[in-house]
GROMACS .gro file of N, CA and C in nm:
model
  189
    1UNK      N    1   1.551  -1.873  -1.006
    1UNK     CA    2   1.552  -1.902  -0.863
    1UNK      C    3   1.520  -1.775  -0.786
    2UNK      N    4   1.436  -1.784  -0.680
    2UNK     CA    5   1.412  -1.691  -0.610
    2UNK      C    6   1.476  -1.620  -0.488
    3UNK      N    7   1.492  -1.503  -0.423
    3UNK     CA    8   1.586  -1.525  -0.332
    3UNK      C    9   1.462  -1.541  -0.216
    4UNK      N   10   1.545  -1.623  -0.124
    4UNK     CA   11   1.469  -1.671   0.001
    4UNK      C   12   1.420  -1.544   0.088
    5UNK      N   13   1.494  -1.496   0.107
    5UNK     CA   14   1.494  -1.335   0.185
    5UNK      C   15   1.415  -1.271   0.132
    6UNK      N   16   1.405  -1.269   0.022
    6UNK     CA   17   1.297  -1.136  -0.070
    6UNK      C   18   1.138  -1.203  -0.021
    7UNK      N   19   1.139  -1.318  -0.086
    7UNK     CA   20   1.010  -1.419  -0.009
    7UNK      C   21   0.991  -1.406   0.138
    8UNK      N   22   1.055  -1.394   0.214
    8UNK     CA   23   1.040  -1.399   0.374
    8UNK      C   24   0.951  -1.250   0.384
    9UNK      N   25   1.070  -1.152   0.354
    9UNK     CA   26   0.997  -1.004   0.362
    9UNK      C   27   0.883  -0.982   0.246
   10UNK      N   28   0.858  -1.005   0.156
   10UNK     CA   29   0.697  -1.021   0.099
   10UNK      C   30   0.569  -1.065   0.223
   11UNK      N   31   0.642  -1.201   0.274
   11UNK     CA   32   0.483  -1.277   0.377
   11UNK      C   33   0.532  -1.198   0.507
   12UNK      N   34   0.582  -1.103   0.515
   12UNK     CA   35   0.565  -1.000   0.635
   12UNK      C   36   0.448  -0.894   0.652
   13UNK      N   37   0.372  -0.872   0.744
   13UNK     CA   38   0.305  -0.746   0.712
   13UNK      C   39   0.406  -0.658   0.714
   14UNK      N   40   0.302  -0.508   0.654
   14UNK     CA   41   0.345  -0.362   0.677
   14UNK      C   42   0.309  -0.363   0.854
   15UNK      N   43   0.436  -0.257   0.900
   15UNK     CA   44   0.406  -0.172   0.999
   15UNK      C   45   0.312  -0.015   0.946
   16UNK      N   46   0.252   0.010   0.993
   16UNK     CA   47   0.160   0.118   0.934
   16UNK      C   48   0.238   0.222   0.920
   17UNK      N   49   0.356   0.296   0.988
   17UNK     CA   50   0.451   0.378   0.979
   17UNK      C   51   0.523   0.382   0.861
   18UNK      N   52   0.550   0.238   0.777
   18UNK     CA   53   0.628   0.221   0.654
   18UNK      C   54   0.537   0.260   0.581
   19UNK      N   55   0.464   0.151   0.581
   19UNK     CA   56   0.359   0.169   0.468
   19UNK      C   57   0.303   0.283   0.416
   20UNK      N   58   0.257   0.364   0.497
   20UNK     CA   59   0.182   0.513   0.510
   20UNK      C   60   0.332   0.585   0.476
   21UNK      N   61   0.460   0.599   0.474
   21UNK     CA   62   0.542   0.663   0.412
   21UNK      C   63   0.561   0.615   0.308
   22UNK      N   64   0.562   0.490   0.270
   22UNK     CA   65   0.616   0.446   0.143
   22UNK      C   66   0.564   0.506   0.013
   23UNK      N   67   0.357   0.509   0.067
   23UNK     CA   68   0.319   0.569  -0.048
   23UNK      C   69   0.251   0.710  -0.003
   24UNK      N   70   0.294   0.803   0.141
   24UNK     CA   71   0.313   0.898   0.061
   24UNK      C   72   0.086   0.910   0.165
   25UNK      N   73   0.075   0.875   0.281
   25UNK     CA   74  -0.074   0.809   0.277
   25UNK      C   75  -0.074   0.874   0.470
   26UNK      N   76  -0.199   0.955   0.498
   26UNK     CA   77  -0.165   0.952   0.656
   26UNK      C   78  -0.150   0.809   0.711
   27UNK      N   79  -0.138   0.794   0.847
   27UNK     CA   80  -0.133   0.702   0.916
   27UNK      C   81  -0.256   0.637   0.930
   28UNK      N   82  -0.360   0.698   0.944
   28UNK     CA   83  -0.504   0.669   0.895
   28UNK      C   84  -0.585   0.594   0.780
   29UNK      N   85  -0.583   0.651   0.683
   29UNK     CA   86  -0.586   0.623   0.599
   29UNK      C   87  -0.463   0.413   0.568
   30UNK      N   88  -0.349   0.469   0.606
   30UNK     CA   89  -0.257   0.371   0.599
   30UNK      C   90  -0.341   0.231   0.639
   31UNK      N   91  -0.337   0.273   0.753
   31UNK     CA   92  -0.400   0.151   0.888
   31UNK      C   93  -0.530   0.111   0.843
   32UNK      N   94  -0.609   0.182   0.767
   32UNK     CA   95  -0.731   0.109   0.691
   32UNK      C   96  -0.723   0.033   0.588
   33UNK      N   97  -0.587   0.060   0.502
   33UNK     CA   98  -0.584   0.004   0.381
   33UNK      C   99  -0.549  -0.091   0.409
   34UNK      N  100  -0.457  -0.131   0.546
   34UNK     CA  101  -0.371  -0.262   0.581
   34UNK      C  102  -0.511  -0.349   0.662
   35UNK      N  103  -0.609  -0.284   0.721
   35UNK     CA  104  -0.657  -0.376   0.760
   35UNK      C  105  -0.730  -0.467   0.683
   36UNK      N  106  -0.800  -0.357   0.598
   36UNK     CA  107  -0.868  -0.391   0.409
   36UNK      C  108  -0.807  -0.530   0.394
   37UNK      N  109  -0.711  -0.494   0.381
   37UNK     CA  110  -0.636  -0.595   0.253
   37UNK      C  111  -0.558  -0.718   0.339
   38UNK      N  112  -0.572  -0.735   0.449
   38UNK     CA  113  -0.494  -0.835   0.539
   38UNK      C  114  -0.346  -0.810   0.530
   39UNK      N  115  -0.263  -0.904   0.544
   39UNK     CA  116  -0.126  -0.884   0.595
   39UNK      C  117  -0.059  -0.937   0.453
   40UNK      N  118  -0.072  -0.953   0.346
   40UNK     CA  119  -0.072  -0.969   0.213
   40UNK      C  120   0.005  -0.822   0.164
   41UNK      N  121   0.132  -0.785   0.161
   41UNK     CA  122   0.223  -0.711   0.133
   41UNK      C  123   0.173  -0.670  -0.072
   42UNK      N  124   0.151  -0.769  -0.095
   42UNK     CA  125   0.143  -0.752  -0.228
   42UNK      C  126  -0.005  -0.667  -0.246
   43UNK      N  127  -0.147  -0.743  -0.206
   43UNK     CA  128  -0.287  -0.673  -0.160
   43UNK      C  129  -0.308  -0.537  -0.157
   44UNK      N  130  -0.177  -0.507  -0.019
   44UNK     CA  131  -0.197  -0.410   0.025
   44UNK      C  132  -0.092  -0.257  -0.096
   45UNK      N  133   0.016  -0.327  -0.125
   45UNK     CA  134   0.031  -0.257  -0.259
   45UNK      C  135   0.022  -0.243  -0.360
   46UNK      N  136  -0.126  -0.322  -0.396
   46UNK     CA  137  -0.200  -0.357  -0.510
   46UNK      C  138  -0.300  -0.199  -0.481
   47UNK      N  139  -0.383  -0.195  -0.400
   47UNK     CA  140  -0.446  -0.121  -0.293
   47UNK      C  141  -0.418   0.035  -0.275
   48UNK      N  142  -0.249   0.082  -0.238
   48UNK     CA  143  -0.224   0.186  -0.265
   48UNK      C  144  -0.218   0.254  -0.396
   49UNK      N  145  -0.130   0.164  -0.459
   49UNK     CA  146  -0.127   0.195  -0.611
   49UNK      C  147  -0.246   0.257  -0.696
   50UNK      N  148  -0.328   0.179  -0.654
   50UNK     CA  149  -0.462   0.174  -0.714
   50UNK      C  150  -0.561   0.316  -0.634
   51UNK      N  151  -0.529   0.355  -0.509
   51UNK     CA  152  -0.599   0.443  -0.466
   51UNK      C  153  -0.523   0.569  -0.535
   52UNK      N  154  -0.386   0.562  -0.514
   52UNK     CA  155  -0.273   0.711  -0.596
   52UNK      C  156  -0.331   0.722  -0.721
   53UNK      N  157  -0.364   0.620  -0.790
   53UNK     CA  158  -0.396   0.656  -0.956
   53UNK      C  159  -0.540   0.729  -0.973
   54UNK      N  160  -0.651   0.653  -0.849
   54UNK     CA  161  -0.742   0.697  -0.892
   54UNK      C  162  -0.763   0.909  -0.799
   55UNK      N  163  -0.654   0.912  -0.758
   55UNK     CA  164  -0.658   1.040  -0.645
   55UNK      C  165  -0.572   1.131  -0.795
   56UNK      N  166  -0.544   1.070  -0.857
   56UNK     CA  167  -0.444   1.136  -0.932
   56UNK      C  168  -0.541   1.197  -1.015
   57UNK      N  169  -0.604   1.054  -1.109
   57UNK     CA  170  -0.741   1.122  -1.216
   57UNK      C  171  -0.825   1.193  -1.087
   58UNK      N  172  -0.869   1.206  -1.026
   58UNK     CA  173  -0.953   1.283  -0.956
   58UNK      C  174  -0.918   1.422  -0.939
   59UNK      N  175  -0.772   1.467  -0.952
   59UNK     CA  176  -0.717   1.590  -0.932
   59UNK      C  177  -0.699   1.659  -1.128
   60UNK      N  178  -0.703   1.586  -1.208
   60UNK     CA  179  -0.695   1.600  -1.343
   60UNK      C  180  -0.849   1.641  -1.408
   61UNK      N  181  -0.947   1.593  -1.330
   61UNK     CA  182  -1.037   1.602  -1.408
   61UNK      C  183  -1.127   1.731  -1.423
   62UNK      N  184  -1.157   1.823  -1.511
   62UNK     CA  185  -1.192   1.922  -1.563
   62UNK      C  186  -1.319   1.959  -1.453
   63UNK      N  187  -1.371   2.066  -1.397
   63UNK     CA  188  -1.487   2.105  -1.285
   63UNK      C  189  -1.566   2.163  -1.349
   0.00000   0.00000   0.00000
């Protein structure tokens, strides 16, 4: 069973202020990824995740 509440705050958007702290992202950057990805909480932290990993190999890789 799911909790109802957890579901409510999932189909919420991000405020760009959270979001852009959560992962750590300017406010810029933030506010593009949210517009990218619509109001889809999950999208949009499909999205960050996916930009940190690839910023990560990008800082690893040999010059």
């Amino acid at each position: 069973m799911t909790d109802g509440l957890a579901d409510d705050l999932e189909d919420q958007p991000y405020e760009t202020a959270s979001f852009a702290s959560k992962y750590g992202l300017s406010d810029k950057l933030a506010k593009a990824m949210l517009i990218a990805n619509g109001p889809s909480r999950r999208a949009c932290d499909a999205a960050a995740s996916t930009y940190l990993r690839y910023v990560a190999l990008r800082r690893e890789r040999p010059k």
